[in-house]
């Protein structure tokens, strides 16, 4: 491995740093959820508070595929890698439906509301990736890109099914790709499987680039990242200028950056993954306390995720009590779909204050866990968290 690998465990510093950075950004959006501020809008502060967090899910999924590739190189056994991906993936699905869902809502009524969120999606993508890893990494990457580019084709599946079969499996198809079918009762599907399995497969194929020499790796990362970003800018601009805008339309930059996330469009993924890939060479050179802190967070991403949602939820309840003398837990019964009166929503200053405090707490917890995990290699279950 190259100089950017961490000794002894086949880790890549740039991936850990970038993953740590997007985890910090993720906390901004989830504090925003509990603050009651909308997901975007015409206010620049709120719009960019939401927009900067769009990098999180694509980076998580893409680098999960890259990490799977690096894990496979370390194991040198495709069957063992596939077994690990299936086990880890199903564990993520179960935790999303139980522990993580409770962290969001503090609500035990599981029959009324279950969230198929980002961890659910990553879990199922890992299970599907376990099938793909039998192919050469380059082929897996090509399959991933094809799924991303042709994703809208999955919306046509319900149209070719007979009515009897459509009634039977229509709800399950909504887990694959949004096609306008009725999802299963009590389940809110936030992240569908397509195109995200394509993103994870593309990340798996991208792992081969990280094994190249420093200069070659740097050139390819910059070229791929800038090319994706440039395509987004050109195609996005053409699409906007080709359609007449109403008099009350947002400004050009708002329309360009406001790409479809659910499900993630091709332009959304190029907008987010392009800059992220281009930043890899810069992340390889990161040092100092910021680089070290982000590396720590990036080494234990799932531990961070499990901890950050209930921490932010508790922080919101504390803020409510300080501000209005009441906990107002009822606002968060169906979180992340919160219902907070407009007059009770936080200011951006309060949002970022709570965010900074929560991230400091999360860093301290992750630093302890990294040390604990390193000092207990005999506890094999720790590699799952």
GROMACS .gro file of C-alpha atoms in nm:
model
  385
    1UNK     CA    1   0.000   0.000   0.000
    2UNK     CA    2   0.096   0.364  -0.041
    3UNK     CA    3   0.222   0.610   0.212
    4UNK     CA    4  -0.127   0.726   0.295
    5UNK     CA    5  -0.222   0.387   0.442
    6UNK     CA    6  -0.235   0.353   0.817
    7UNK     CA    7   0.007   0.082   0.934
    8UNK     CA    8  -0.125  -0.257   1.026
    9UNK     CA    9  -0.489  -0.230   0.928
   10UNK     CA   10  -0.495  -0.143   0.560
   11UNK     CA   11  -0.671   0.190   0.618
   12UNK     CA   12  -0.636   0.486   0.384
   13UNK     CA   13  -0.595   0.823   0.553
   14UNK     CA   14  -0.764   1.029   0.280
   15UNK     CA   15  -1.079   0.816   0.297
   16UNK     CA   16  -1.094   0.842   0.677
   17UNK     CA   17  -1.044   1.220   0.666
   18UNK     CA   18  -1.309   1.281   0.401
   19UNK     CA   19  -1.550   1.045   0.574
   20UNK     CA   20  -1.485   1.225   0.902
   21UNK     CA   21  -1.551   1.560   0.733
   22UNK     CA   22  -1.888   1.454   0.590
   23UNK     CA   23  -1.985   1.307   0.927
   24UNK     CA   24  -1.934   1.649   1.080
   25UNK     CA   25  -2.147   1.800   0.802
   26UNK     CA   26  -2.414   1.535   0.861
   27UNK     CA   27  -2.457   1.656   1.218
   28UNK     CA   28  -2.546   2.002   1.085
   29UNK     CA   29  -2.841   1.864   0.893
   30UNK     CA   30  -2.968   1.650   1.177
   31UNK     CA   31  -2.949   1.939   1.422
   32UNK     CA   32  -3.146   2.133   1.158
   33UNK     CA   33  -3.412   1.859   1.163
   34UNK     CA   34  -3.466   1.906   1.537
   35UNK     CA   35  -3.446   2.285   1.509
   36UNK     CA   36  -3.753   2.291   1.288
   37UNK     CA   37  -3.584   2.490   1.012
   38UNK     CA   38  -3.691   2.379   0.662
   39UNK     CA   39  -3.479   2.168   0.428
   40UNK     CA   40  -3.378   2.454   0.202
   41UNK     CA   41  -3.577   2.753   0.081
   42UNK     CA   42  -3.495   3.099  -0.048
   43UNK     CA   43  -3.310   3.218   0.261
   44UNK     CA   44  -2.939   3.181   0.169
   45UNK     CA   45  -2.834   3.080   0.521
   46UNK     CA   46  -3.091   2.801   0.544
   47UNK     CA   47  -3.042   2.694   0.180
   48UNK     CA   48  -2.666   2.647   0.212
   49UNK     CA   49  -2.698   2.495   0.559
   50UNK     CA   50  -2.898   2.221   0.391
   51UNK     CA   51  -2.702   2.213   0.064
   52UNK     CA   52  -2.359   2.154   0.218
   53UNK     CA   53  -2.493   1.841   0.386
   54UNK     CA   54  -2.588   1.689   0.049
   55UNK     CA   55  -2.231   1.559   0.027
   56UNK     CA   56  -2.286   1.322   0.319
   57UNK     CA   57  -2.494   1.032   0.181
   58UNK     CA   58  -2.305   1.006  -0.151
   59UNK     CA   59  -1.969   1.008   0.028
   60UNK     CA   60  -2.084   0.751   0.286
   61UNK     CA   61  -2.211   0.509   0.024
   62UNK     CA   62  -1.926   0.559  -0.224
   63UNK     CA   63  -1.655   0.517   0.039
   64UNK     CA   64  -1.840   0.219   0.188
   65UNK     CA   65  -1.782   0.051  -0.148
   66UNK     CA   66  -1.417   0.160  -0.149
   67UNK     CA   67  -1.372   0.029   0.205
   68UNK     CA   68  -1.525  -0.303   0.100
   69UNK     CA   69  -1.268  -0.326  -0.180
   70UNK     CA   70  -0.979  -0.252   0.060
   71UNK     CA   71  -1.120  -0.503   0.309
   72UNK     CA   72  -1.128  -0.762   0.031
   73UNK     CA   73  -0.763  -0.695  -0.054
   74UNK     CA   74  -0.674  -0.751   0.311
   75UNK     CA   75  -0.879  -1.071   0.341
   76UNK     CA   76  -0.771  -1.200   0.000
   77UNK     CA   77  -1.083  -1.418   0.000
   78UNK     CA   78  -1.396  -1.319  -0.193
   79UNK     CA   79  -1.621  -1.562  -0.004
   80UNK     CA   80  -1.511  -1.423   0.333
   81UNK     CA   81  -1.567  -1.068   0.209
   82UNK     CA   82  -1.914  -1.155   0.079
   83UNK     CA   83  -2.005  -1.321   0.408
   84UNK     CA   84  -1.888  -1.013   0.600
   85UNK     CA   85  -2.088  -0.779   0.374
   86UNK     CA   86  -2.406  -0.983   0.416
   87UNK     CA   87  -2.365  -1.004   0.794
   88UNK     CA   88  -2.279  -0.636   0.831
   89UNK     CA   89  -2.553  -0.531   0.591
   90UNK     CA   90  -2.829  -0.724   0.767
   91UNK     CA   91  -2.708  -0.591   1.101
   92UNK     CA   92  -2.742  -0.235   0.967
   93UNK     CA   93  -3.095  -0.304   0.844
   94UNK     CA   94  -3.202  -0.443   1.183
   95UNK     CA   95  -3.046  -0.153   1.372
   96UNK     CA   96  -3.215   0.100   1.143
   97UNK     CA   97  -3.554  -0.052   1.218
   98UNK     CA   98  -3.497  -0.071   1.594
   99UNK     CA   99  -3.227   0.124   1.778
  100UNK     CA  100  -3.173   0.403   1.523
  101UNK     CA  101  -3.545   0.454   1.470
  102UNK     CA  102  -3.589   0.488   1.848
  103UNK     CA  103  -3.303   0.737   1.864
  104UNK     CA  104  -3.481   0.954   1.610
  105UNK     CA  105  -3.824   0.944   1.774
  106UNK     CA  106  -3.800   0.826   2.139
  107UNK     CA  107  -4.125   0.653   2.043
  108UNK     CA  108  -4.195   0.283   2.108
  109UNK     CA  109  -4.496   0.261   1.875
  110UNK     CA  110  -4.319   0.076   1.595
  111UNK     CA  111  -4.645  -0.032   1.429
  112UNK     CA  112  -4.727   0.328   1.348
  113UNK     CA  113  -4.400   0.455   1.202
  114UNK     CA  114  -4.085   0.286   1.071
  115UNK     CA  115  -3.819   0.467   0.871
  116UNK     CA  116  -3.634   0.311   0.579
  117UNK     CA  117  -3.346   0.558   0.605
  118UNK     CA  118  -2.985   0.585   0.499
  119UNK     CA  119  -2.856   0.302   0.721
  120UNK     CA  120  -3.131   0.072   0.593
  121UNK     CA  121  -3.025   0.157   0.238
  122UNK     CA  122  -2.654   0.107   0.306
  123UNK     CA  123  -2.729  -0.229   0.467
  124UNK     CA  124  -2.920  -0.364   0.168
  125UNK     CA  125  -2.659  -0.223  -0.070
  126UNK     CA  126  -2.392  -0.419   0.119
  127UNK     CA  127  -2.598  -0.736   0.081
  128UNK     CA  128  -2.626  -0.674  -0.294
  129UNK     CA  129  -2.258  -0.583  -0.320
  130UNK     CA  130  -2.180  -0.925  -0.169
  131UNK     CA  131  -2.322  -1.074  -0.490
  132UNK     CA  132  -2.117  -0.845  -0.713
  133UNK     CA  133  -1.776  -0.893  -0.549
  134UNK     CA  134  -1.730  -1.222  -0.734
  135UNK     CA  135  -1.662  -1.012  -1.045
  136UNK     CA  136  -1.347  -0.816  -1.115
  137UNK     CA  137  -1.347  -0.473  -0.942
  138UNK     CA  138  -1.343  -0.290  -1.276
  139UNK     CA  139  -1.656  -0.479  -1.383
  140UNK     CA  140  -1.828  -0.398  -1.053
  141UNK     CA  141  -1.748  -0.032  -1.110
  142UNK     CA  142  -1.892  -0.043  -1.463
  143UNK     CA  143  -2.210  -0.209  -1.334
  144UNK     CA  144  -2.238   0.064  -1.070
  145UNK     CA  145  -2.203   0.344  -1.325
  146UNK     CA  146  -2.462   0.177  -1.550
  147UNK     CA  147  -2.712   0.160  -1.264
  148UNK     CA  148  -2.657   0.529  -1.187
  149UNK     CA  149  -2.695   0.638  -1.549
  150UNK     CA  150  -2.995   0.416  -1.628
  151UNK     CA  151  -3.171   0.444  -1.291
  152UNK     CA  152  -3.495   0.590  -1.430
  153UNK     CA  153  -3.550   0.260  -1.611
  154UNK     CA  154  -3.642   0.102  -1.278
  155UNK     CA  155  -3.949   0.327  -1.259
  156UNK     CA  156  -4.087   0.145  -1.563
  157UNK     CA  157  -4.102  -0.194  -1.391
  158UNK     CA  158  -4.456  -0.147  -1.246
  159UNK     CA  159  -4.586  -0.060  -1.594
  160UNK     CA  160  -4.489  -0.398  -1.739
  161UNK     CA  161  -4.625  -0.605  -1.450
  162UNK     CA  162  -4.976  -0.756  -1.465
  163UNK     CA  163  -5.223  -0.595  -1.226
  164UNK     CA  164  -5.239  -0.899  -0.998
  165UNK     CA  165  -4.861  -0.905  -0.954
  166UNK     CA  166  -4.844  -0.528  -0.923
  167UNK     CA  167  -5.085  -0.541  -0.630
  168UNK     CA  168  -4.880  -0.815  -0.467
  169UNK     CA  169  -4.531  -0.665  -0.497
  170UNK     CA  170  -4.600  -0.295  -0.560
  171UNK     CA  171  -4.516  -0.194  -0.204
  172UNK     CA  172  -4.184  -0.377  -0.216
  173UNK     CA  173  -4.092  -0.212  -0.548
  174UNK     CA  174  -4.099   0.124  -0.370
  175UNK     CA  175  -3.794   0.009  -0.172
  176UNK     CA  176  -3.607  -0.035  -0.501
  177UNK     CA  177  -3.696   0.287  -0.683
  178UNK     CA  178  -3.969   0.547  -0.648
  179UNK     CA  179  -4.234   0.455  -0.905
  180UNK     CA  180  -4.547   0.613  -0.760
  181UNK     CA  181  -4.670   0.291  -0.600
  182UNK     CA  182  -4.813   0.276  -0.249
  183UNK     CA  183  -4.544   0.176   0.000
  184UNK     CA  184  -4.611  -0.076   0.276
  185UNK     CA  185  -4.830   0.057   0.560
  186UNK     CA  186  -4.645   0.226   0.845
  187UNK     CA  187  -4.314   0.244   0.658
  188UNK     CA  188  -4.173   0.572   0.528
  189UNK     CA  189  -3.920   0.508   0.253
  190UNK     CA  190  -3.661   0.787   0.256
  191UNK     CA  191  -3.374   0.615   0.071
  192UNK     CA  192  -3.447   0.366  -0.208
  193UNK     CA  193  -3.190   0.106  -0.317
  194UNK     CA  194  -3.141   0.244  -0.671
  195UNK     CA  195  -2.927   0.437  -0.756
  196UNK     CA  196  -2.737   0.390  -0.428
  197UNK     CA  197  -2.627   0.033  -0.501
  198UNK     CA  198  -2.473   0.181  -0.816
  199UNK     CA  199  -2.287   0.440  -0.607
  200UNK     CA  200  -2.151   0.170  -0.373
  201UNK     CA  201  -2.048  -0.052  -0.665
  202UNK     CA  202  -1.877   0.245  -0.832
  203UNK     CA  203  -1.691   0.310  -0.506
  204UNK     CA  204  -1.582  -0.054  -0.500
  205UNK     CA  205  -1.438  -0.024  -0.848
  206UNK     CA  206  -1.277   0.308  -0.756
  207UNK     CA  207  -1.078   0.128  -0.487
  208UNK     CA  208  -0.836   0.002  -0.753
  209UNK     CA  209  -0.726   0.361  -0.816
  210UNK     CA  210  -0.618   0.399  -0.454
  211UNK     CA  211  -0.364   0.119  -0.501
  212UNK     CA  212  -0.180   0.307  -0.777
  213UNK     CA  213   0.134   0.514  -0.729
  214UNK     CA  214   0.101   0.856  -0.570
  215UNK     CA  215   0.125   1.065  -0.889
  216UNK     CA  216  -0.098   0.840  -1.098
  217UNK     CA  217  -0.358   0.825  -0.821
  218UNK     CA  218  -0.349   1.202  -0.782
  219UNK     CA  219  -0.395   1.262  -1.155
  220UNK     CA  220  -0.686   1.022  -1.186
  221UNK     CA  221  -0.868   1.153  -0.878
  222UNK     CA  222  -0.840   1.512  -0.998
  223UNK     CA  223  -0.943   1.426  -1.354
  224UNK     CA  224  -1.239   1.212  -1.251
  225UNK     CA  225  -1.355   1.458  -0.987
  226UNK     CA  226  -1.324   1.768  -1.204
  227UNK     CA  227  -1.480   1.594  -1.505
  228UNK     CA  228  -1.787   1.493  -1.302
  229UNK     CA  229  -1.817   1.844  -1.157
  230UNK     CA  230  -1.780   2.005  -1.500
  231UNK     CA  231  -2.045   1.778  -1.653
  232UNK     CA  232  -2.281   1.873  -1.370
  233UNK     CA  233  -2.220   2.245  -1.429
  234UNK     CA  234  -2.265   2.223  -1.806
  235UNK     CA  235  -2.566   1.990  -1.818
  236UNK     CA  236  -2.732   2.157  -1.519
  237UNK     CA  237  -2.690   2.500  -1.677
  238UNK     CA  238  -2.827   2.383  -2.014
  239UNK     CA  239  -3.134   2.229  -1.849
  240UNK     CA  240  -3.206   2.548  -1.655
  241UNK     CA  241  -3.158   2.783  -1.949
  242UNK     CA  242  -3.365   2.563  -2.179
  243UNK     CA  243  -3.675   2.613  -1.967
  244UNK     CA  244  -3.839   2.954  -1.920
  245UNK     CA  245  -3.835   3.052  -1.553
  246UNK     CA  246  -4.144   3.208  -1.392
  247UNK     CA  247  -4.111   3.557  -1.248
  248UNK     CA  248  -4.099   3.428  -0.890
  249UNK     CA  249  -3.838   3.156  -0.962
  250UNK     CA  250  -3.530   3.137  -0.736
  251UNK     CA  251  -3.200   3.273  -0.865
  252UNK     CA  252  -2.994   3.069  -1.113
  253UNK     CA  253  -2.745   2.943  -0.852
  254UNK     CA  254  -3.027   2.818  -0.627
  255UNK     CA  255  -3.189   2.628  -0.915
  256UNK     CA  256  -2.854   2.483  -1.025
  257UNK     CA  257  -2.763   2.356  -0.679
  258UNK     CA  258  -3.111   2.234  -0.590
  259UNK     CA  259  -3.079   1.893  -0.755
  260UNK     CA  260  -3.307   1.595  -0.681
  261UNK     CA  261  -3.190   1.388  -0.386
  262UNK     CA  262  -3.486   1.148  -0.338
  263UNK     CA  263  -3.406   0.942  -0.537
  264UNK     CA  264  -3.061   1.084  -0.611
  265UNK     CA  265  -3.042   1.204  -0.971
  266UNK     CA  266  -2.735   1.176  -1.190
  267UNK     CA  267  -2.672   1.551  -1.155
  268UNK     CA  268  -2.704   1.532  -0.777
  269UNK     CA  269  -2.443   1.257  -0.762
  270UNK     CA  270  -2.203   1.438  -0.996
  271UNK     CA  271  -2.247   1.759  -0.796
  272UNK     CA  272  -2.151   1.583  -0.473
  273UNK     CA  273  -1.916   1.300  -0.568
  274UNK     CA  274  -1.716   1.503  -0.821
  275UNK     CA  275  -1.568   1.750  -0.568
  276UNK     CA  276  -1.529   1.473  -0.310
  277UNK     CA  277  -1.315   1.260  -0.542
  278UNK     CA  278  -1.111   1.562  -0.650
  279UNK     CA  279  -1.033   1.637  -0.285
  280UNK     CA  280  -0.876   1.297  -0.217
  281UNK     CA  281  -0.519   1.408  -0.307
  282UNK     CA  282  -0.556   1.709  -0.078
  283UNK     CA  283  -0.688   1.489   0.204
  284UNK     CA  284  -0.379   1.266   0.167
  285UNK     CA  285  -0.166   1.561   0.277
  286UNK     CA  286  -0.387   1.674   0.565
  287UNK     CA  287  -0.212   1.701   0.899
  288UNK     CA  288  -0.235   1.888   1.227
  289UNK     CA  289  -0.510   1.865   1.484
  290UNK     CA  290  -0.792   1.909   1.230
  291UNK     CA  291  -0.663   1.622   1.016
  292UNK     CA  292  -0.612   1.404   1.322
  293UNK     CA  293  -0.960   1.480   1.456
  294UNK     CA  294  -1.128   1.402   1.123
  295UNK     CA  295  -0.926   1.082   1.091
  296UNK     CA  296  -1.052   0.966   1.430
  297UNK     CA  297  -1.414   1.035   1.333
  298UNK     CA  298  -1.366   0.866   0.996
  299UNK     CA  299  -1.225   0.550   1.150
  300UNK     CA  300  -1.542   0.476   1.350
  301UNK     CA  301  -1.825   0.613   1.132
  302UNK     CA  302  -2.097   0.378   1.247
  303UNK     CA  303  -2.020   0.433   1.616
  304UNK     CA  304  -2.049   0.806   1.545
  305UNK     CA  305  -2.379   0.754   1.364
  306UNK     CA  306  -2.532   0.542   1.639
  307UNK     CA  307  -2.439   0.804   1.898
  308UNK     CA  308  -2.512   1.129   1.716
  309UNK     CA  309  -2.887   1.092   1.661
  310UNK     CA  310  -2.993   1.037   2.026
  311UNK     CA  311  -2.736   1.299   2.135
  312UNK     CA  312  -2.884   1.561   1.901
  313UNK     CA  313  -3.236   1.457   2.003
  314UNK     CA  314  -3.153   1.503   2.372
  315UNK     CA  315  -2.982   1.834   2.293
  316UNK     CA  316  -3.299   1.957   2.122
  317UNK     CA  317  -3.511   1.864   2.422
  318UNK     CA  318  -3.270   2.050   2.652
  319UNK     CA  319  -3.277   2.357   2.426
  320UNK     CA  320  -3.658   2.350   2.425
  321UNK     CA  321  -3.668   2.336   2.803
  322UNK     CA  322  -3.424   2.627   2.836
  323UNK     CA  323  -3.612   2.837   2.579
  324UNK     CA  324  -3.976   2.771   2.663
  325UNK     CA  325  -3.976   2.563   2.982
  326UNK     CA  326  -4.115   2.252   2.811
  327UNK     CA  327  -3.953   1.947   2.649
  328UNK     CA  328  -4.194   1.925   2.351
  329UNK     CA  329  -4.103   1.565   2.274
  330UNK     CA  330  -4.427   1.544   2.074
  331UNK     CA  331  -4.260   1.747   1.800
  332UNK     CA  332  -4.021   1.460   1.733
  333UNK     CA  333  -4.253   1.157   1.742
  334UNK     CA  334  -4.200   1.095   1.370
  335UNK     CA  335  -3.849   1.236   1.334
  336UNK     CA  336  -3.679   1.309   1.100
  337UNK     CA  337  -4.021   1.431   0.986
  338UNK     CA  338  -4.071   1.684   1.264
  339UNK     CA  339  -4.366   1.913   1.325
  340UNK     CA  340  -4.250   2.230   1.501
  341UNK     CA  341  -4.455   2.553   1.509
  342UNK     CA  342  -4.289   2.830   1.310
  343UNK     CA  343  -4.265   3.057   1.613
  344UNK     CA  344  -4.070   2.787   1.801
  345UNK     CA  345  -3.809   2.721   1.534
  346UNK     CA  346  -3.447   2.795   1.616
  347UNK     CA  347  -3.229   3.064   1.473
  348UNK     CA  348  -2.929   2.965   1.262
  349UNK     CA  349  -2.702   3.090   1.540
  350UNK     CA  350  -2.865   2.854   1.790
  351UNK     CA  351  -2.852   2.569   1.538
  352UNK     CA  352  -2.477   2.607   1.485
  353UNK     CA  353  -2.410   2.655   1.856
  354UNK     CA  354  -2.582   2.326   1.937
  355UNK     CA  355  -2.401   2.163   1.643
  356UNK     CA  356  -2.056   2.267   1.766
  357UNK     CA  357  -2.124   2.144   2.121
  358UNK     CA  358  -2.258   1.810   1.995
  359UNK     CA  359  -1.963   1.753   1.761
  360UNK     CA  360  -1.715   1.816   2.044
  361UNK     CA  361  -1.896   1.554   2.255
  362UNK     CA  362  -1.900   1.313   1.962
  363UNK     CA  363  -1.528   1.362   1.898
  364UNK     CA  364  -1.440   1.285   2.259
  365UNK     CA  365  -1.656   0.970   2.249
  366UNK     CA  366  -1.506   0.857   1.917
  367UNK     CA  367  -1.151   0.918   2.039
  368UNK     CA  368  -1.221   0.692   2.338
  369UNK     CA  369  -1.376   0.426   2.115
  370UNK     CA  370  -1.086   0.428   1.867
  371UNK     CA  371  -0.844   0.368   2.155
  372UNK     CA  372  -1.068   0.099   2.304
  373UNK     CA  373  -1.105  -0.075   1.968
  374UNK     CA  374  -0.730  -0.066   1.904
  375UNK     CA  375  -0.648  -0.207   2.245
  376UNK     CA  376  -0.897  -0.496   2.217
  377UNK     CA  377  -0.821  -0.670   1.885
  378UNK     CA  378  -0.943  -0.997   2.036
  379UNK     CA  379  -1.303  -0.866   2.036
  380UNK     CA  380  -1.399  -0.951   1.679
  381UNK     CA  381  -1.747  -0.798   1.710
  382UNK     CA  382  -1.593  -0.453   1.732
  383UNK     CA  383  -1.515  -0.457   1.361
  384UNK     CA  384  -1.890  -0.435   1.292
  385UNK     CA  385  -1.923  -0.101   1.476
   0.00000   0.00000   0.00000
